[in-house]
XYZ file of C-alpha atoms in Angstrom:
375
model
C 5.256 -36.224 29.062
C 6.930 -36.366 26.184
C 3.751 -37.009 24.061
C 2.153 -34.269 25.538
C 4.520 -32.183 24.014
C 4.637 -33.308 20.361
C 0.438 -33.108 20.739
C 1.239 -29.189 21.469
C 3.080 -28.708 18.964
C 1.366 -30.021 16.038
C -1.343 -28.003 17.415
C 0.288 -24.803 17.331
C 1.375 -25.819 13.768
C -1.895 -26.357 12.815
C -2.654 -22.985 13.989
C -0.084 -21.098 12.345
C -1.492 -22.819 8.956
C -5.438 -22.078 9.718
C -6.052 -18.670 8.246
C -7.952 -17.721 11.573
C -5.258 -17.215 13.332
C -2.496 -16.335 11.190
C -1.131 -12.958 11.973
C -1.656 -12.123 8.981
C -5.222 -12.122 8.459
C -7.687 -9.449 7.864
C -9.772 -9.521 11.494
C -5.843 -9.999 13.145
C -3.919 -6.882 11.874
C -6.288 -5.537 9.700
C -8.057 -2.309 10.486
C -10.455 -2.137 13.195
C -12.777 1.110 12.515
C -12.882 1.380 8.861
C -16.414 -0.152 7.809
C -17.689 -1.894 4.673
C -19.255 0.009 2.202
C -23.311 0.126 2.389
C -26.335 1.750 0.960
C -25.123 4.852 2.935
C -22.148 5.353 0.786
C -24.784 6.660 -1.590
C -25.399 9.380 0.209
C -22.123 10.413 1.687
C -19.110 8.439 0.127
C -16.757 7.177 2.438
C -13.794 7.530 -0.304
C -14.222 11.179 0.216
C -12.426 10.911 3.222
C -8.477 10.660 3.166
C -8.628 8.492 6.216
C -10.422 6.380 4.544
C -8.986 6.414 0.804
C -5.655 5.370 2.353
C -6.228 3.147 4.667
C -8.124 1.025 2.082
C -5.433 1.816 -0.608
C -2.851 0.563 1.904
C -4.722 -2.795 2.404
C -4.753 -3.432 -1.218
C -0.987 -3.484 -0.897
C -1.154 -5.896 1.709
C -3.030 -8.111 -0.311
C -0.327 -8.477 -3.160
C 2.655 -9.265 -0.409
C -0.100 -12.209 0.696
C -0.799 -13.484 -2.759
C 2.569 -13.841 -3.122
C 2.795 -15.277 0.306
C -0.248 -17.822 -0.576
C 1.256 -18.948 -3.265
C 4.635 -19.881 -2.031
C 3.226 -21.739 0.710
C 0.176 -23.453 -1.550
C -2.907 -22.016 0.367
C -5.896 -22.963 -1.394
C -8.841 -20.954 -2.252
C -10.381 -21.700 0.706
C -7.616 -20.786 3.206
C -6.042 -17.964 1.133
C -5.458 -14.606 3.172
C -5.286 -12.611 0.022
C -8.753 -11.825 -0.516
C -9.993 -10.569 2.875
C -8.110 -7.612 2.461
C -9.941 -6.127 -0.798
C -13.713 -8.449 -0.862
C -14.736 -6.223 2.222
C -14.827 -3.267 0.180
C -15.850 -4.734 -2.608
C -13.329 -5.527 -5.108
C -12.055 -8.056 -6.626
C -8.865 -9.126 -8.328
C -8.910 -9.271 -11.850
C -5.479 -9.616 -13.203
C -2.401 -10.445 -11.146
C 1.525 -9.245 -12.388
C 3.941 -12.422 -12.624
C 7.028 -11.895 -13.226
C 8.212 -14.395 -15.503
C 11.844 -15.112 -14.314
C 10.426 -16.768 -10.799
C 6.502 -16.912 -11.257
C 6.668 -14.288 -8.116
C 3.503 -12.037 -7.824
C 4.549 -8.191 -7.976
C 1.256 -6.419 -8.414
C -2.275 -6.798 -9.005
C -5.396 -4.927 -10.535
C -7.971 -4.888 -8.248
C -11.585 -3.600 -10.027
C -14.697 -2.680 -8.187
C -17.049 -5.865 -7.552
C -20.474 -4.824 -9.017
C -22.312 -7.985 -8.450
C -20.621 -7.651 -4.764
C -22.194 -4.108 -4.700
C -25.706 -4.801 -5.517
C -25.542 -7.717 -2.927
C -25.323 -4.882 -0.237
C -27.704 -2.358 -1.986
C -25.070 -0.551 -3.358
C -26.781 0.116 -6.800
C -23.228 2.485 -8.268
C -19.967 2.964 -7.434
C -19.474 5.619 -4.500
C -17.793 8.713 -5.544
C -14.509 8.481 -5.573
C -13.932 5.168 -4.792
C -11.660 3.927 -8.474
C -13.046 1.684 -11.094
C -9.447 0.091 -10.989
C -6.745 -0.088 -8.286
C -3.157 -1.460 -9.836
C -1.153 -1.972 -6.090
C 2.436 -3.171 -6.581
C 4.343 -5.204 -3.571
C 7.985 -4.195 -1.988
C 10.557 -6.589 -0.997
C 9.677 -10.081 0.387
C 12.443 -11.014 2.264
C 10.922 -15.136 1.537
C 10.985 -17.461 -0.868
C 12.523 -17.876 -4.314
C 11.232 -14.081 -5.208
C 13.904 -12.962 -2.749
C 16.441 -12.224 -5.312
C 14.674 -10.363 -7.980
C 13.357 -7.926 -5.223
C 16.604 -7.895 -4.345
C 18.213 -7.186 -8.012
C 15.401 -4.155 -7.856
C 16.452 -2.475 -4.940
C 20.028 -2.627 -6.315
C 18.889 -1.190 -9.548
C 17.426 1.976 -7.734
C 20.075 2.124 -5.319
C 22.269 2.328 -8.442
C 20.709 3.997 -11.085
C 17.612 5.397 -9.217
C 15.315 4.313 -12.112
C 13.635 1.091 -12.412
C 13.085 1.218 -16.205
C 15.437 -1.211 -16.994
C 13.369 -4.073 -14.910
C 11.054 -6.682 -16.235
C 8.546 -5.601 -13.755
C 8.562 -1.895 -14.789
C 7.571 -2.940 -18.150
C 4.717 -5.305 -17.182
C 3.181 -2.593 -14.298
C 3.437 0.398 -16.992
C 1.374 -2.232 -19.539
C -0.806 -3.126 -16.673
C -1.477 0.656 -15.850
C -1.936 1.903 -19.415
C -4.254 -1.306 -19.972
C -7.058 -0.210 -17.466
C -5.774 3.454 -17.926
C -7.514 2.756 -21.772
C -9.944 0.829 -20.734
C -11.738 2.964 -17.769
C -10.232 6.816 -18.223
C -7.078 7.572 -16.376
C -9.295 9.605 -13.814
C -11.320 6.490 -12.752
C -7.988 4.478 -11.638
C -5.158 4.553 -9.560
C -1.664 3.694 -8.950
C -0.146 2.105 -5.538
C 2.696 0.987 -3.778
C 5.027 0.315 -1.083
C 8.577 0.705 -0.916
C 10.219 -0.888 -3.971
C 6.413 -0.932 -5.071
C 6.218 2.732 -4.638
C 9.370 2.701 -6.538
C 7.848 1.058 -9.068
C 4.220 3.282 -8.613
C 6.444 6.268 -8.708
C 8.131 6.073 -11.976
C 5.208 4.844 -14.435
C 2.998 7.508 -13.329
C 5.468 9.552 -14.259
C 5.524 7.974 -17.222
C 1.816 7.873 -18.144
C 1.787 11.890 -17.395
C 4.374 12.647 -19.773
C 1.505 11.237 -22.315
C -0.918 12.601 -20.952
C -2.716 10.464 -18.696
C -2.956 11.512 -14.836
C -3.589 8.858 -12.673
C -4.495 8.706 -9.221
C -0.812 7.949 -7.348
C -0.345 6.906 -3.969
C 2.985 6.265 -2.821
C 3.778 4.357 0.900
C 7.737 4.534 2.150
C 8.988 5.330 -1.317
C 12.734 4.920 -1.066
C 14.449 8.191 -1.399
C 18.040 6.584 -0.961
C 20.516 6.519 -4.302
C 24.108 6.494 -5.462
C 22.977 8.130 -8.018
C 21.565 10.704 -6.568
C 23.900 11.404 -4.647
C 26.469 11.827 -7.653
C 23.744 14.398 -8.811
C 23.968 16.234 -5.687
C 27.911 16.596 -5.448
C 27.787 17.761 -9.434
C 25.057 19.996 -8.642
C 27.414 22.846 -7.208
C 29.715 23.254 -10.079
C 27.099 23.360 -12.502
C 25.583 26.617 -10.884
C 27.514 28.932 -12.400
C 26.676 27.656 -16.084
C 22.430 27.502 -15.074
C 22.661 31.241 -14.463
C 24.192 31.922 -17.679
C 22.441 29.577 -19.575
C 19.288 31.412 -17.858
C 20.661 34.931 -18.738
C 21.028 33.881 -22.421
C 17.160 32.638 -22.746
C 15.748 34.890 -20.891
C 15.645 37.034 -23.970
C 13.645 34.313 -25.899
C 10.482 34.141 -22.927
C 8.390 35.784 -25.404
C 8.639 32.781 -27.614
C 7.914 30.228 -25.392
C 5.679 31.446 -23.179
C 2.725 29.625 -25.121
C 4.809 25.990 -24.637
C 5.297 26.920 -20.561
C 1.816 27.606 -19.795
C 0.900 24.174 -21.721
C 3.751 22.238 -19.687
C 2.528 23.838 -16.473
C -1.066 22.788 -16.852
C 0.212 19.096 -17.759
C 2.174 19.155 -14.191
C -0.273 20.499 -12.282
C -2.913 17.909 -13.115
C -0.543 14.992 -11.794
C -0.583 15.138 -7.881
C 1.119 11.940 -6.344
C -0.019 11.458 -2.539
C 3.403 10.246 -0.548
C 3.169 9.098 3.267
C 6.745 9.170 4.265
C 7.714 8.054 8.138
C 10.506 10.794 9.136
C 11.983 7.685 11.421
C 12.678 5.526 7.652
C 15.748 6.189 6.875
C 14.798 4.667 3.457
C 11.724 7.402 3.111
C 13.295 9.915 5.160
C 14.639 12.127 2.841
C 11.756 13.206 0.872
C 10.930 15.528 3.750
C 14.169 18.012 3.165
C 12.583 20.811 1.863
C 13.230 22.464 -1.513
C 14.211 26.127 -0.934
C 14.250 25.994 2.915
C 12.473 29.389 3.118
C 10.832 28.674 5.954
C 12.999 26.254 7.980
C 12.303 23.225 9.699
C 11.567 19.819 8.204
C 8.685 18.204 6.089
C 6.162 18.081 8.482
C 6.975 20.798 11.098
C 3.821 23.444 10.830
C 1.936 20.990 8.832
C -1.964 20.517 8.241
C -4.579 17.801 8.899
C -4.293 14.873 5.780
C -8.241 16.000 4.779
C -7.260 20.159 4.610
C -6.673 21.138 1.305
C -3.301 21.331 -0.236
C -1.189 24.350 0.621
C 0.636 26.414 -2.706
C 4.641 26.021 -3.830
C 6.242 28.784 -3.671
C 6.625 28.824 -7.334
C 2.974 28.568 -7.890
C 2.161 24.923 -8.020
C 2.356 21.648 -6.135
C 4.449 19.122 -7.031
C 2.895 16.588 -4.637
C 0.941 15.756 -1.134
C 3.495 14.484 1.400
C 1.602 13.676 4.709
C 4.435 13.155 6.814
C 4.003 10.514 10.034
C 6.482 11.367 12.976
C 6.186 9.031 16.043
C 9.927 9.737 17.306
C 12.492 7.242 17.514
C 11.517 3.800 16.109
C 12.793 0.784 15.100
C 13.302 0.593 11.414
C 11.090 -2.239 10.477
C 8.107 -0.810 12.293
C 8.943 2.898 10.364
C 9.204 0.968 7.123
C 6.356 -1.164 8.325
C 2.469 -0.925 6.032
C 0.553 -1.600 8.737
C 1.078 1.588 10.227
C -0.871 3.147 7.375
C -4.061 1.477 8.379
C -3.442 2.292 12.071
C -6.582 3.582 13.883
C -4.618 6.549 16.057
C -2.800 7.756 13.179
C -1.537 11.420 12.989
C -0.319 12.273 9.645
C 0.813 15.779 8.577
C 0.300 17.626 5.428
C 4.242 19.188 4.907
C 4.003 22.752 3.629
C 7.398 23.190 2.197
C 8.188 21.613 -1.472
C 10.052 18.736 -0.834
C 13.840 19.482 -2.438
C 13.246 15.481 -3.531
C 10.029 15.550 -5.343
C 11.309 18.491 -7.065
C 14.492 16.537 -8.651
C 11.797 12.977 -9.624
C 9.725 14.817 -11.157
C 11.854 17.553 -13.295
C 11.199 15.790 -16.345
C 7.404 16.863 -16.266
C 8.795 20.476 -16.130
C 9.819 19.898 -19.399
C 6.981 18.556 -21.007
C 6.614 18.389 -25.204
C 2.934 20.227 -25.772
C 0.883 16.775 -26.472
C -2.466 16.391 -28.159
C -3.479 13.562 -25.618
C -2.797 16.509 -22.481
C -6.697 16.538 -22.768
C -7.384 13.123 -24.041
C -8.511 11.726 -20.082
């Protein structure tokens, strides 16, 4: 009897090891209805399709948590989960982020598989579908990388800016690399949570140069000390804005010129957020900016493939598809998978997001550049 049952469980063991039937792997959680590309994609590019676009951008994501995963529990090449989350559509890794402090994996740069391609037919790259895809991890509560994510998610909580991190310096070098290399409109930017965090903050960064790349933000936390300090100083600096406004409203004539450049250089930069309205981390990027209207983020809202709706003050400061299931638990709210769900219902929020607005001030304020143009 006893035998019997150390016989089951080295079996399950072995189970939980084999990649077939970890719960991890791609034919286990992965998406069910989202195909391969083929020959047809030719024709009628399934990147086209915002369904599609994010649901593929989303399993990128998952396969940075798993390289991390595969390396801290020694998976070989053979058995590593990793790649069946990006080879299916035909990309392959070509650079992976370390962060030198714990040899954790943080990000990776994913580039289009040509050889893969022609394999299937697929003579060129589908439209839309990016030459490069840089997707950046959130917290791993395992392992040794524990505490850096950790020391991250402080850091924002804190300071809400990651600047001051190792791994904002390697992702922006990362970013600008293939950025250079394949024109900031052929590549894009991803992340999840602290990732988005991350994802977030050097696009921002590459815009203020310049360079608009393709952003796509999953539960970005929206949670700060900081920002809250903001908020309570915000009401007794109201008085002085109007004044300060009264005194330069005489000079609009000279600096029109610099306003219409700076508005052009924010309007090319579009970062795509998918916030859950049940993540408290997420949550408040959904409080809308003037409140005009009423309601929250994704009351009224529009199908993710309709076309953007207008600001109010004449341009958009970002697509926020907003996903509202009612009350659930936080981990499955916070959760990726839900991104590459098959019965998904996202909304497109029409208000500005009050949020958005404050991240991305700075671009507002934009010094006419030369390289505006350059990509």
């Amino acid at each position: 009897m006893s035998n019997q049952k150390v016989v089951q469980t080295e079996t399950e063991s072995d189970d939980e090891n084999n990649p077939i039937h970890h719960p991890y792997a791609f034919h286990v959680s992965g998406p069910r209805k989202v195909s391969a590309p083929n020959w047809r994609d030719l024709i009628n590019s399934s990147w086209k399709d915002g369904n599609y676009k994010r649901t593929v951008i989303a399993c990128f994501i998952q396969a940075v948590y798993l390289l991390e995963l595969d390396r801290q529990e020694n998976r070989s090449q053979e058995t590593a989960l990793a790649p069946k989350w990006f080879i299916p559509f035909k990309y392959k890794l070509s650079r992976t982020l370390i962060d030198e402090r714990d040899g954790s994996i943080y990000g990776a740069v994913l580039e289009w598989d040509r050889s893969a391609a022609l394999s299937d037919f697929i003579v060129i790259r589908p439209s839309r579908a990016p030459r490069a895809v840089l997707a950046l991890r959130g917290t791993l509560l395992k392992g040794p990388t524990l505490r850096r994510d950790i020391q991250d998610d402080l850091r924002f909580l804190a300071w809400e800016s990651l600047k001051g991190s190792v791994r904002f310096k390697g992702a922006l070098e990362a970013l600008k690399s293939i950025s250079d290399a394949y024109g900031s409109h052929n590549v894009a930017v991803a992340g999840h949570s602290l990732g988005a965090g991350f994802a977030l903050q050097i696009g921002k960064s590459l815009a203020k140069q310049g360079l608009f790349v393709e952003t796509h933000l999953f539960n970005p936390p929206s949670v700060s000390l900081a920002m809250s300090l903001k908020n309570m100083g915000e009401k007794a600096v109201v008085v002085w804005e109007k004044v300060k406004s009264m005194v330069m409203s005489s000079n609009n004539g000279a600096t029109s010129n610099e306003d219409s450049n700076n508005q052009v250089a924010f309007n090319k930069w579009v970062p795509h957020l998918y916030v859950n309205n049940s993540d408290y981390i997420c949550c408040y990027y959904t409080d809308p900016a003037g409140g005009k209207d009423g309601g929250d983020g994704g009351g009224g809202g529009e199908k993710e493939n309709v076309g953007p709706p207008s600001a109010a003050n004449g341009h958009l400061a970002a697509k926020l598809f907003v996903l509202s299931k009612g009350n659930q638990k936080f981990l499955e709210a916070h959760g990726l998978e839900q991104w590459w769900s098959d019965d998904l219902e996202l909304e497109l929020a029409l208000q500005s997001s009050k949020l958005i607005s404050k991240q991305l001030k700075s671009l507002y304020s934009l010094p006419p550049s030369s390289t505006t143009s350059r990509r």
